[in-house]
């Protein structure tokens, strides 16, 4: 029954509780909140909540009490990556897109930026307030791949323990002791001591993190000079933050017998810091990862997985799935995210169960620390052979009797490479690491001990994956040259039969790129539904995904084979920036020539010859997959390069390319000669059997050369009367050129060329060119002979490179001609696409989302400003004022002709501003290519910005006036008395200079242009 007296008594007691107001306020908010307002607007927030709720229904061990839970430590190796983005980093422009890094982040994370403004509430210039400035730097750093993001995410483990301790009502005096017992986080900052001595800002940023997270620890290697002979002593040091920012306290200092960095840097760094970790388990986290509070709440459940193993096969590694958070930056980042999503879910799930062959593939797995430190540790660091250091911990674990669990009820964030060159270096590192693994004793021993079925699983999911990829590319070459030689030697359709085997092989090769998307389709279908999966796959194909995956099949093939033949595996720092800049053509050529462009040109020439000589009618059916490989290898570096088809950038690429090709000596970035010698230096170190493998390809070129020269003969003989004359002409011309090069021009390169040498070179080229023209007119079979000579030169170049190395002048001359022709043809095709204009716009639209295009950046600023909340008026107006002033300067330069007459006619101040602005290379480049329609678009955007700015300032002034009148009325003062004084206040005037008004801008013919032109604000140059 209802007891009124008891109820009244309880209500009275509750009303006097200290937290009653807070509880009632929260309850009122929950009861009155609309459903649409309760759902988070952020996609990441919804994703995390959805995964967390779903994971609660998964099979997971019961959570013990905090006092009974297993303890664990987290360790992050760090070298010299970004810790916190500085003001300079945030205000610098991303090359190629003319977008400030901060503006880029604001556009990419618009809702997060609005939430940040609401939380911080800055009332003035955000950089002048130290607290707001550091919060802004943290906000930006938490959206990049920085150490601060990793530290913040991992320290959520401590926050989770605090929250659980409050729920379990752990006494406050025991809380800190409990946290220190159960959780430790150590960042292995290898060169912090050196950075501290050099006053590196990264050292100050590390100290800021130590102050922000009191329980964070930093381990580093300290180098101390002990005598005048510059002998060094090495110490492994552990520090923690002090009470004041910038102060640190040393906890431990362990003297080392010598320099600990003898092998690979990253595993050596981990080995030096592991002594400072505590607890029964150790989680290794890379510095571009992230953690979440809700996942930290499930860590004690996860640690119970170690008790699920058996006595003979205990669980010694617990794997954790990853979410790739960099997929929204570009199409390339999305491809990488989808590729990793497939691997860290479907592939690893299958490897763990039922195959039982999942090993350790890197962070963020959790180790049984006691098991590993008594069996060789978690990191092997031998130079070269342990390039992929993480996998060797898995090999060691498998041979020592350990097992791996892979629960999927928790997840960790992970950043991946987002640029083409970053991904290229990452794939190259993995391929070289796999090649070194195949030569290691660990792989030999584990292969000797596995049964047949586990050996199949081990082969395909580890070293065998790269070997199978190489076999695919070798099949491409076999198919190409078999078809070509059949057509050259008239062996097609032997006995009236069609080459059915080769047709089926074509279908298999062409299906490789498409079948690789099948696991991805299945994974996304399970997680997000079949419709979302089909939409993702459709976008993948439209934006060039198959080209991307085929391209990196070639990357794996090249570096795996090169490392097997010559060694040379090394760590490749990829960088973890946003990569929105345009890479010059010469830089792309240096990256991809040896691995992709040479092979693509070889495939294209072979397919063209096959078309010329084949007598069959199934050319496309026989070659379509090979043309797909060519398109991927040849065009992917330029298609996935931002602004590859912008006219001004292409013209600059031409200039830099010619300068690089003519360069003499220096480093590889300055001259072709230095690059060629460094790129092919490994040929001189090849072992005999490796040289024999390379010379086989030269023999194939020679066979094709002789086959081409003899195709006109009934008996396919090079000695027939119809072929010896063209061959003699080509050989004699080549001999004349090489003799002149060796006798007259070699010495001139060392002492510089004079006018006579240049004249003789020109004369030689004219004579030889004229001779070729006459030969083509009067001698039959010249083109055939030239093709034969080209393949023969390729064979000679291949053999000479193996025999004499890359320092030979003869070898350098042959390859210089090859690279000059290949580079000019490629640049000419890119120039043609740039002239068509449309391909460049399509490329930019497909490569980046709309937030990165200049027009949409302006539109986003307009929309964000027009919907600004009143509480952020001061900051919004100040930001908009700076944007408008910068754009007015931009417009003044663009609308001025830049001639000397205009500069003289300008006033002194105007003249200085104009000359200063005209010195900006970016503005000059835009000025040369700005059309009238683009100028109108820019002018229209500026006008709209100024109109919104004026309206915002009017609102702010009106609101301030109302507040002032209210304050005076409360004080008993007549507001009309102060209104007279406010009329002379400078704060009521517009901040836009009168001479910077965009409403009447001169056109290109000098007449006044109306400010009411209508044009799209997202034109190619309508940027802030």
PDB file of C-alpha atoms in Angstrom, residues 11 61 116 177 255 268 336 339 425 433 451 477 529 540 587 610 675 744 750 753 896 912 917:
ATOM      1  CA  UNK A  11      11.092  13.271  -0.603  1.00  0.00           C
ATOM      2  CA  UNK A  61      34.367 -13.262 -20.285  1.00  0.00           C
ATOM      3  CA  UNK A 116      35.005  22.958 -30.011  1.00  0.00           C
ATOM      4  CA  UNK A 177      47.341   3.084  -5.628  1.00  0.00           C
ATOM      5  CA  UNK A 255      73.452   2.394 -17.311  1.00  0.00           C
ATOM      6  CA  UNK A 268      65.709  -1.658 -30.311  1.00  0.00           C
ATOM      7  CA  UNK A 336      43.748   1.772 -47.759  1.00  0.00           C
ATOM      8  CA  UNK A 339      41.912  -2.943 -47.571  1.00  0.00           C
ATOM      9  CA  UNK A 425      56.769   3.035 -49.411  1.00  0.00           C
ATOM     10  CA  UNK A 433      60.221  -7.608 -45.032  1.00  0.00           C
ATOM     11  CA  UNK A 451      51.555 -30.375 -40.515  1.00  0.00           C
ATOM     12  CA  UNK A 477      55.174 -11.501 -68.818  1.00  0.00           C
ATOM     13  CA  UNK A 529      24.178  -4.066 -44.894  1.00  0.00           C
ATOM     14  CA  UNK A 540      35.526   2.042 -55.353  1.00  0.00           C
ATOM     15  CA  UNK A 587      59.705  13.217 -58.186  1.00  0.00           C
ATOM     16  CA  UNK A 610      51.659  -8.156 -81.157  1.00  0.00           C
ATOM     17  CA  UNK A 675      69.602   9.121 -59.402  1.00  0.00           C
ATOM     18  CA  UNK A 744      84.653  14.416 -79.043  1.00  0.00           C
ATOM     19  CA  UNK A 750      83.925  17.442 -67.362  1.00  0.00           C
ATOM     20  CA  UNK A 753      80.474  22.682 -73.233  1.00  0.00           C
ATOM     21  CA  UNK A 896      45.459  44.479 -61.512  1.00  0.00           C
ATOM     22  CA  UNK A 912      53.909  48.777 -51.870  1.00  0.00           C
ATOM     23  CA  UNK A 917      51.481  40.812 -53.255  1.00  0.00           C
TER      24      UNK A 917
END
